[in-house]
Amino acid sequence: MNRASELSGANLISASSVVKDFSGHRALNQVSMEVPEGSVYGLLGPNGAGKTTLLRIINQITAPDQGSIHFKGQPIGPEHRPMIGYLPEERGLYAKMKVGEQAVYLAQLKGLSKQEAIKRLKIWFQKFEIGAWWNKKVEELSKGMAQKVQFITTVLHEPQLLIFDEPFSGFDPINVNLIKQEILRMKEQGATIIFSTHNMASVEELCDHITLINASEVVLQGEISEIRENYHADKYLVSFEGDPDALSRGLDSRFELLNLEKNGMGRQATIRLKEGEGSGPLIKNLVEITEIKSFQEILPSMNDIFIQVVNDAIQKKGS
Amino acid sequence: MSKISLIIQREYLTRIRKKSFIIMSVLGPLIFAAYVLIPMYFATLEDKEEKIMLVIDESKLFTEYRADGPEFVIAGTDYLKFQVVEGVPIETFREGFDESGYYGILFIPANILASESSLIYSTKQTSVEISQYLERSMDSEIEHLKLAQHEIKDLERILAEVETSINVRNIKWTKDGKTQESNTGVVMGLGYLSGMMIFFFIFFFGSQVMRGVIEEKVSRIIEVIVSSVKPFQLMMGKIIGVGLVGLTQFLIWMVLSALLVTGLKAAFFPELNRTPTEQVVASDLFEQGNGDQGAMSPLEEIPEVGDLDMAQEIFTSLKSINAGVMIAAFLFYFIFGYLLYAAMFAVIGSAVDNETDTQQMIFPVILPLILGIYVMISAINNPDNALSFWFSIIPFTSPVVMMVRIPFGVPWWQVALSGSLLVGTFLGMTWIAGKVYRTGILMYGKKASYKEIWKWLRYSS
């Protein structure tokens, strides 16, 4: 149990020991995942790891061979479909259908009345400045335009759970920002968001929890801050004034000097603690030999962690 | 509104609003009418060009001498005139006949009574109607001459008296001993038409279901839709929606065809009746429309001016076929035949990534249907033999074959058996199709094959 779920006391989605096989190939192996209500949850993993299969199972597009999915503690069922909005990685709309009509249809399938759907769509179309497209056929739109329409149809019924598979692919930077803001706004309004992506920068920016799947199995899971803490490499960045030689000579053998440089910020040293050492003795040591201007731990980026974990998993499998 | 009805609504509305639907709805009956009427029209067109045929009558049997010169005894028609030439050897015409403007030269040899043959010299092939008209006219002229040689008194009166036209009428005894009159041709034609219509309906609209599935798969909207509704709901919604489009189109065709045929016949037929080609054209139609002996062309369902007896007979025949049973059976086989095949077409659509891959997969599916058409044609003549019986019971062929048997009267238990087997197979097929479909629609880049489909069928979901 992670902290957020303890605090809120509820998981919106909990997957337990999900197994899914496709003719000789195991797409998901004993995958469990707890998505706390109100969180932005990142589902990460290399291509073909099983992310989309898991998302499809949560969307009830396919059923698991073993294991179960619960929505707010209840076994997930058809009654939960209107409470979920799904934007698949492969976007698509009816090419020959008019934009407005199509958006109303998709909203109706999610349980909105026609009048309500039109009312809400008008607001969204205005916000995204696409009101003029209402009577255009989808095939007349550019790819980016169609993506906007599809994003609106995903969130229009204001579901409790939003699932985005690579939401930013295909958007230009301005629209990426627009979509990001909308996602954060929906989080503020209480929606829970699961999104699957390769874009680690957006994971750090948006997510508070992640699950990393590799080769059909969960290899890393938890709150982002905790994970980064766990993967810290005991590396510290020290800015100092004084003689760099004095620092390298005076450094205790329990610490390893990785890098020494001079840049616009002044002199900086990157120092790693050896096994079992704390940061306290390092500070003590440094105070004696130089004048510290700043001292901070270097936390690995999610990108580093992703690559490290996946490589570790591959090596483990290989051995 | 329930989800399945939303899907039906979308499938229905997007299709009937298409230009192609509107065009087909209007053009369908026009094409049908054109198919029937254009040959007639051409026949009349050709006739309107006046043709002059020279006649060299060496037998002198066909020449009457009048004040204004020799006259051929056979009357010309509106567009075919005869001109007797005497004392000119035929050879004189050979050179440059093409430019002379004459249609041909009818040469009647002196010994026509014995040889029973005459010749037409012409630079072009003589039309069938003209040959037939000449043959018929000369036949009856010579028959009269031969009869006249016997010097029978009151010949004309006797001839009028003996003239006979036998009409074989078919009286059916029903089980409870009532009599019913029916015209076999009408009964056959009605069954044939219904069977054919069901075949085309299944094939045409089944393919539309398949294309609809492919469209959703290729455009990738499928994943969004099946996160809102069950794949089975989507499949059934599509099948029902397209089916309703078919029924609508069928209804429009029926109404328009009825109006069109009635209207055109009123405009064209009285005129056609007066031309000498009428017989020929009518018999042409008879053969063209059916390929098989005896069945009627749809035109003949409508009473013809001046042919009230025939019309009456058709009406009695139509009445003898229990209209209620016929319509009910037609709708039943029409709908359930379509539903059964549409489910299979949906499976094909779900198994492929593009339309070109469907070719080799469609064939095994429609094979039974094509077989059904062959059996149906044979069943028209033998509605009660073993072949017809079994094919009208087997669900994959029964929609087509049973329809030709029903007008002849089929024991109720056979209809019940065939009907319940059809419904049962439809339910089973739809269940299987649903299982394959929900896997297939999410599969991309697989080589579509029945082996793959078999594998999908065994997935848990």
Tab-separated table of N, CA, C and O in Angstrom, chain B residues 151-221:
chain	number	residue	atom	x	y	z
B	151	GLU	N	-62.283	-27.955	-102.752
B	151	GLU	CA	-63.594	-27.422	-103.096
B	151	GLU	C	-64.658	-27.767	-102.076
B	151	GLU	O	-65.684	-28.365	-102.352
B	152	ILE	N	-64.358	-27.458	-100.832
B	152	ILE	CA	-65.318	-27.714	-99.757
B	152	ILE	C	-66.263	-26.545	-99.667
B	152	ILE	O	-65.836	-25.387	-99.748
B	153	LYS	N	-67.519	-26.869	-99.464
B	153	LYS	CA	-68.509	-25.806	-99.327
B	153	LYS	C	-68.367	-25.137	-97.964
B	153	LYS	O	-67.971	-25.770	-96.993
B	154	ASP	N	-68.743	-23.932	-97.907
B	154	ASP	CA	-68.738	-23.185	-96.630
B	154	ASP	C	-67.396	-23.255	-95.923
B	154	ASP	O	-67.322	-23.343	-94.688
B	155	LEU	N	-66.366	-23.256	-96.717
B	155	LEU	CA	-65.035	-23.436	-96.136
B	155	LEU	C	-64.745	-22.425	-95.005
B	155	LEU	O	-64.310	-22.803	-93.919
B	156	GLU	N	-65.053	-21.176	-95.297
B	156	GLU	CA	-64.742	-20.133	-94.314
B	156	GLU	C	-65.414	-20.413	-92.986
B	156	GLU	O	-64.821	-20.297	-91.922
B	157	ARG	N	-66.705	-20.825	-93.071
B	157	ARG	CA	-67.474	-21.043	-91.846
B	157	ARG	C	-66.876	-22.219	-91.054
B	157	ARG	O	-66.698	-22.147	-89.846
B	158	ILE	N	-66.554	-23.278	-91.815
B	158	ILE	CA	-65.994	-24.465	-91.152
B	158	ILE	C	-64.681	-24.104	-90.449
B	158	ILE	O	-64.441	-24.460	-89.302
B	159	LEU	N	-63.867	-23.347	-91.197
B	159	LEU	CA	-62.574	-22.959	-90.621
B	159	LEU	C	-62.762	-22.187	-89.314
B	159	LEU	O	-62.099	-22.456	-88.319
B	160	ALA	N	-63.705	-21.245	-89.364
B	160	ALA	CA	-63.958	-20.465	-88.153
B	160	ALA	C	-64.420	-21.367	-87.033
B	160	ALA	O	-64.077	-21.160	-85.861
B	161	GLU	N	-65.193	-22.397	-87.420
B	161	GLU	CA	-65.745	-23.301	-86.414
B	161	GLU	C	-64.672	-24.166	-85.756
B	161	GLU	O	-64.682	-24.377	-84.554
B	162	VAL	N	-63.739	-24.653	-86.611
B	162	VAL	CA	-62.759	-25.596	-86.055
B	162	VAL	C	-61.599	-24.900	-85.333
B	162	VAL	O	-60.818	-25.554	-84.647
B	163	GLU	N	-61.509	-23.596	-85.496
B	163	GLU	CA	-60.379	-22.915	-84.858
B	163	GLU	C	-60.423	-23.097	-83.343
B	163	GLU	O	-61.440	-22.832	-82.704
B	164	THR	N	-59.322	-23.590	-82.827
B	164	THR	CA	-59.299	-23.968	-81.418
B	164	THR	C	-58.017	-23.444	-80.774
B	164	THR	O	-56.977	-23.379	-81.426
B	165	SER	N	-58.134	-23.103	-79.528
B	165	SER	CA	-56.924	-22.769	-78.788
B	165	SER	C	-57.038	-23.420	-77.421
B	165	SER	O	-57.862	-23.035	-76.605
B	166	ILE	N	-56.234	-24.436	-77.243
B	166	ILE	CA	-56.335	-25.197	-75.998
B	166	ILE	C	-55.563	-24.494	-74.889
B	166	ILE	O	-54.445	-24.042	-75.071
B	167	ASN	N	-56.190	-24.420	-73.752
B	167	ASN	CA	-55.569	-23.783	-72.598
B	167	ASN	C	-55.590	-24.784	-71.461
B	167	ASN	O	-56.656	-25.237	-71.048
B	168	VAL	N	-54.427	-25.185	-71.010
B	168	VAL	CA	-54.395	-26.157	-69.917
B	168	VAL	C	-54.486	-25.418	-68.597
B	168	VAL	O	-53.627	-24.608	-68.262
B	169	ARG	N	-55.545	-25.667	-67.877
B	169	ARG	CA	-55.702	-25.001	-66.585
B	169	ARG	C	-55.434	-25.997	-65.472
B	169	ARG	O	-55.766	-27.166	-65.583
B	170	ASN	N	-54.833	-25.483	-64.456
B	170	ASN	CA	-54.405	-26.361	-63.376
B	170	ASN	C	-55.314	-26.147	-62.176
B	170	ASN	O	-55.388	-25.056	-61.627
B	171	ILE	N	-56.050	-27.202	-61.813
B	171	ILE	CA	-56.930	-27.103	-60.653
B	171	ILE	C	-56.299	-27.905	-59.533
B	171	ILE	O	-55.989	-29.082	-59.688
B	172	LYS	N	-56.088	-27.251	-58.412
B	172	LYS	CA	-55.472	-27.961	-57.294
B	172	LYS	C	-56.533	-28.348	-56.291
B	172	LYS	O	-57.454	-27.586	-56.033
B	173	TRP	N	-56.408	-29.562	-55.760
B	173	TRP	CA	-57.271	-29.947	-54.651
B	173	TRP	C	-56.495	-29.754	-53.368
B	173	TRP	O	-55.413	-30.307	-53.196
B	174	THR	N	-57.064	-28.995	-52.479
B	174	THR	CA	-56.395	-28.849	-51.192
B	174	THR	C	-56.740	-30.054	-50.329
B	174	THR	O	-57.589	-30.868	-50.694
B	175	LYS	N	-56.080	-30.167	-49.202
B	175	LYS	CA	-56.281	-31.328	-48.310
B	175	LYS	C	-57.730	-31.511	-47.928
B	175	LYS	O	-58.249	-32.606	-47.861
B	176	ASP	N	-58.412	-30.380	-47.664
B	176	ASP	CA	-59.805	-30.510	-47.231
B	176	ASP	C	-60.756	-30.559	-48.411
B	176	ASP	O	-61.967	-30.372	-48.253
B	177	GLY	N	-60.221	-30.822	-49.588
B	177	GLY	CA	-61.081	-31.110	-50.720
B	177	GLY	C	-61.569	-29.911	-51.506
B	177	GLY	O	-62.315	-30.048	-52.454
B	178	LYS	N	-61.140	-28.728	-51.121
B	178	LYS	CA	-61.546	-27.548	-51.890
B	178	LYS	C	-60.746	-27.485	-53.183
B	178	LYS	O	-59.644	-28.013	-53.269
B	179	THR	N	-61.330	-26.848	-54.165
B	179	THR	CA	-60.564	-26.701	-55.397
B	179	THR	C	-59.968	-25.312	-55.483
B	179	THR	O	-60.514	-24.349	-54.993
B	180	GLN	N	-58.815	-25.272	-56.094
B	180	GLN	CA	-58.123	-24.011	-56.271
B	180	GLN	C	-57.581	-24.005	-57.674
B	180	GLN	O	-57.110	-25.015	-58.168
B	181	GLU	N	-57.658	-22.873	-58.320
B	181	GLU	CA	-57.095	-22.830	-59.651
B	181	GLU	C	-55.767	-22.091	-59.605
B	181	GLU	O	-55.621	-21.094	-58.924
B	182	SER	N	-54.767	-22.648	-60.282
B	182	SER	CA	-53.506	-21.930	-60.299
B	182	SER	C	-52.820	-22.108	-61.629
B	182	SER	O	-52.944	-23.124	-62.286
B	183	ASN	N	-52.092	-21.118	-61.991
B	183	ASN	CA	-51.294	-21.169	-63.203
B	183	ASN	C	-49.872	-21.504	-62.791
B	183	ASN	O	-49.240	-20.774	-62.038
B	184	THR	N	-49.378	-22.643	-63.278
B	184	THR	CA	-48.064	-23.113	-62.848
B	184	THR	C	-46.989	-22.066	-63.110
B	184	THR	O	-46.123	-21.843	-62.290
B	185	GLY	N	-47.090	-21.427	-64.247
B	185	GLY	CA	-46.087	-20.415	-64.587
B	185	GLY	C	-46.042	-19.305	-63.577
B	185	GLY	O	-44.975	-18.891	-63.132
B	186	VAL	N	-47.218	-18.831	-63.177
B	186	VAL	CA	-47.273	-17.742	-62.217
B	186	VAL	C	-46.675	-18.177	-60.881
B	186	VAL	O	-45.870	-17.469	-60.270
B	187	VAL	N	-47.044	-19.403	-60.490
B	187	VAL	CA	-46.556	-19.921	-59.216
B	187	VAL	C	-45.039	-20.047	-59.231
B	187	VAL	O	-44.345	-19.619	-58.318
B	188	MET	N	-44.535	-20.607	-60.323
B	188	MET	CA	-43.088	-20.768	-60.461
B	188	MET	C	-42.390	-19.415	-60.424
B	188	MET	O	-41.403	-19.225	-59.741
B	189	GLY	N	-42.945	-18.514	-61.201
B	189	GLY	CA	-42.324	-17.197	-61.329
B	189	GLY	C	-42.248	-16.492	-60.008
B	189	GLY	O	-41.213	-15.904	-59.654
B	190	LEU	N	-43.316	-16.596	-59.256
B	190	LEU	CA	-43.360	-15.925	-57.967
B	190	LEU	C	-42.294	-16.499	-57.030
B	190	LEU	O	-41.553	-15.771	-56.377
B	191	GLY	N	-42.205	-17.835	-56.995
B	191	GLY	CA	-41.207	-18.482	-56.153
B	191	GLY	C	-39.803	-18.118	-56.591
B	191	GLY	O	-38.939	-17.802	-55.780
B	192	TYR	N	-39.602	-18.136	-57.913
B	192	TYR	CA	-38.290	-17.831	-58.471
B	192	TYR	C	-37.863	-16.417	-58.100
B	192	TYR	O	-36.750	-16.178	-57.634
B	193	LEU	N	-38.793	-15.486	-58.307
B	193	LEU	CA	-38.503	-14.085	-57.990
B	193	LEU	C	-38.129	-13.915	-56.524
B	193	LEU	O	-37.150	-13.249	-56.199
B	194	SER	N	-38.923	-14.537	-55.647
B	194	SER	CA	-38.660	-14.390	-54.211
B	194	SER	C	-37.295	-14.954	-53.868
B	194	SER	O	-36.519	-14.335	-53.133
B	195	GLY	N	-36.988	-16.149	-54.406
B	195	GLY	CA	-35.704	-16.784	-54.108
B	195	GLY	C	-34.534	-15.931	-54.575
B	195	GLY	O	-33.574	-15.713	-53.847
B	196	MET	N	-34.652	-15.424	-55.806
B	196	MET	CA	-33.587	-14.590	-56.352
B	196	MET	C	-33.398	-13.328	-55.524
B	196	MET	O	-32.284	-12.910	-55.236
B	197	MET	N	-34.529	-12.750	-55.149
B	197	MET	CA	-34.472	-11.504	-54.401
B	197	MET	C	-33.765	-11.739	-53.066
B	197	MET	O	-32.936	-10.932	-52.640
B	198	ILE	N	-34.078	-12.847	-52.410
B	198	ILE	CA	-33.438	-13.165	-51.135
B	198	ILE	C	-31.939	-13.354	-51.343
B	198	ILE	O	-31.115	-12.860	-50.577
B	199	PHE	N	-31.578	-14.036	-52.424
B	199	PHE	CA	-30.168	-14.257	-52.716
B	199	PHE	C	-29.423	-12.928	-52.854
B	199	PHE	O	-28.399	-12.695	-52.225
B	200	PHE	N	-29.975	-12.040	-53.677
B	200	PHE	CA	-29.297	-10.762	-53.904
B	200	PHE	C	-29.255	-9.910	-52.633
B	200	PHE	O	-28.273	-9.259	-52.345
B	201	PHE	N	-30.340	-9.964	-51.909
B	201	PHE	CA	-30.414	-9.189	-50.675
B	201	PHE	C	-29.329	-9.640	-49.699
B	201	PHE	O	-28.586	-8.838	-49.140
B	202	ILE	N	-29.228	-10.969	-49.522
B	202	ILE	CA	-28.227	-11.510	-48.599
B	202	ILE	C	-26.831	-11.109	-49.056
B	202	ILE	O	-26.009	-10.638	-48.278
B	203	PHE	N	-26.576	-11.274	-50.315
B	203	PHE	CA	-25.238	-11.029	-50.827
B	203	PHE	C	-24.878	-9.551	-50.750
B	203	PHE	O	-23.831	-9.179	-50.241
B	204	PHE	N	-25.785	-8.713	-51.216
B	204	PHE	CA	-25.503	-7.279	-51.297
B	204	PHE	C	-25.358	-6.672	-49.905
B	204	PHE	O	-24.383	-5.988	-49.600
B	205	PHE	N	-26.320	-6.945	-49.043
B	205	PHE	CA	-26.288	-6.288	-47.741
B	205	PHE	C	-25.354	-7.001	-46.766
B	205	PHE	O	-24.808	-6.387	-45.861
B	206	GLY	N	-25.140	-8.314	-46.980
B	206	GLY	CA	-24.115	-9.011	-46.207
B	206	GLY	C	-22.753	-8.377	-46.454
B	206	GLY	O	-21.986	-8.117	-45.530
B	207	SER	N	-22.469	-8.070	-47.720
B	207	SER	CA	-21.187	-7.425	-48.043
B	207	SER	C	-21.094	-6.056	-47.389
B	207	SER	O	-20.012	-5.620	-47.004
B	208	GLN	N	-22.232	-5.375	-47.295
B	208	GLN	CA	-22.206	-4.053	-46.658
B	208	GLN	C	-21.846	-4.161	-45.180
B	208	GLN	O	-21.138	-3.304	-44.647
B	209	VAL	N	-22.347	-5.202	-44.530
B	209	VAL	CA	-21.983	-5.425	-43.125
B	209	VAL	C	-20.468	-5.625	-43.036
B	209	VAL	O	-19.790	-5.019	-42.212
B	210	MET	N	-19.966	-6.457	-43.941
B	210	MET	CA	-18.534	-6.753	-43.941
B	210	MET	C	-17.717	-5.475	-44.140
B	210	MET	O	-16.767	-5.217	-43.408
B	211	ARG	N	-18.124	-4.673	-45.111
B	211	ARG	CA	-17.391	-3.438	-45.359
B	211	ARG	C	-17.462	-2.493	-44.158
B	211	ARG	O	-16.495	-1.806	-43.843
B	212	GLY	N	-18.618	-2.478	-43.499
B	212	GLY	CA	-18.774	-1.629	-42.317
B	212	GLY	C	-17.803	-2.037	-41.219
B	212	GLY	O	-17.193	-1.189	-40.564
B	213	VAL	N	-17.658	-3.353	-41.024
B	213	VAL	CA	-16.742	-3.845	-40.001
B	213	VAL	C	-15.307	-3.463	-40.361
B	213	VAL	O	-14.548	-2.991	-39.515
B	214	ILE	N	-14.961	-3.645	-41.632
B	214	ILE	CA	-13.598	-3.311	-42.066
B	214	ILE	C	-13.342	-1.824	-41.859
B	214	ILE	O	-12.273	-1.427	-41.389
B	215	GLU	N	-14.335	-1.007	-42.194
B	215	GLU	CA	-14.170	0.450	-42.051
B	215	GLU	C	-13.826	0.803	-40.604
B	215	GLU	O	-12.910	1.578	-40.340
B	216	GLU	N	-14.559	0.206	-39.657
B	216	GLU	CA	-14.310	0.514	-38.251
B	216	GLU	C	-12.938	0.030	-37.811
B	216	GLU	O	-12.264	0.657	-37.011
B	217	LYS	N	-12.555	-1.120	-38.369
B	217	LYS	CA	-11.270	-1.678	-37.982
B	217	LYS	C	-10.127	-0.846	-38.562
B	217	LYS	O	-9.186	-0.479	-37.855
B	218	VAL	N	-10.238	-0.530	-39.826
B	218	VAL	CA	-9.160	0.209	-40.490
B	218	VAL	C	-9.033	1.621	-39.923
B	218	VAL	O	-7.934	2.115	-39.709
B	219	SER	N	-10.167	2.276	-39.663
B	219	SER	CA	-10.102	3.640	-39.130
B	219	SER	C	-9.707	3.645	-37.658
B	219	SER	O	-9.477	4.692	-37.076
B	220	ARG	N	-9.677	2.462	-37.043
B	220	ARG	CA	-9.259	2.293	-35.643
B	220	ARG	C	-10.252	2.873	-34.650
B	220	ARG	O	-9.927	3.013	-33.470
B	221	ILE	N	-11.441	3.218	-35.119
B	221	ILE	CA	-12.405	3.742	-34.149
B	221	ILE	C	-12.951	2.598	-33.299
B	221	ILE	O	-13.495	2.804	-32.229
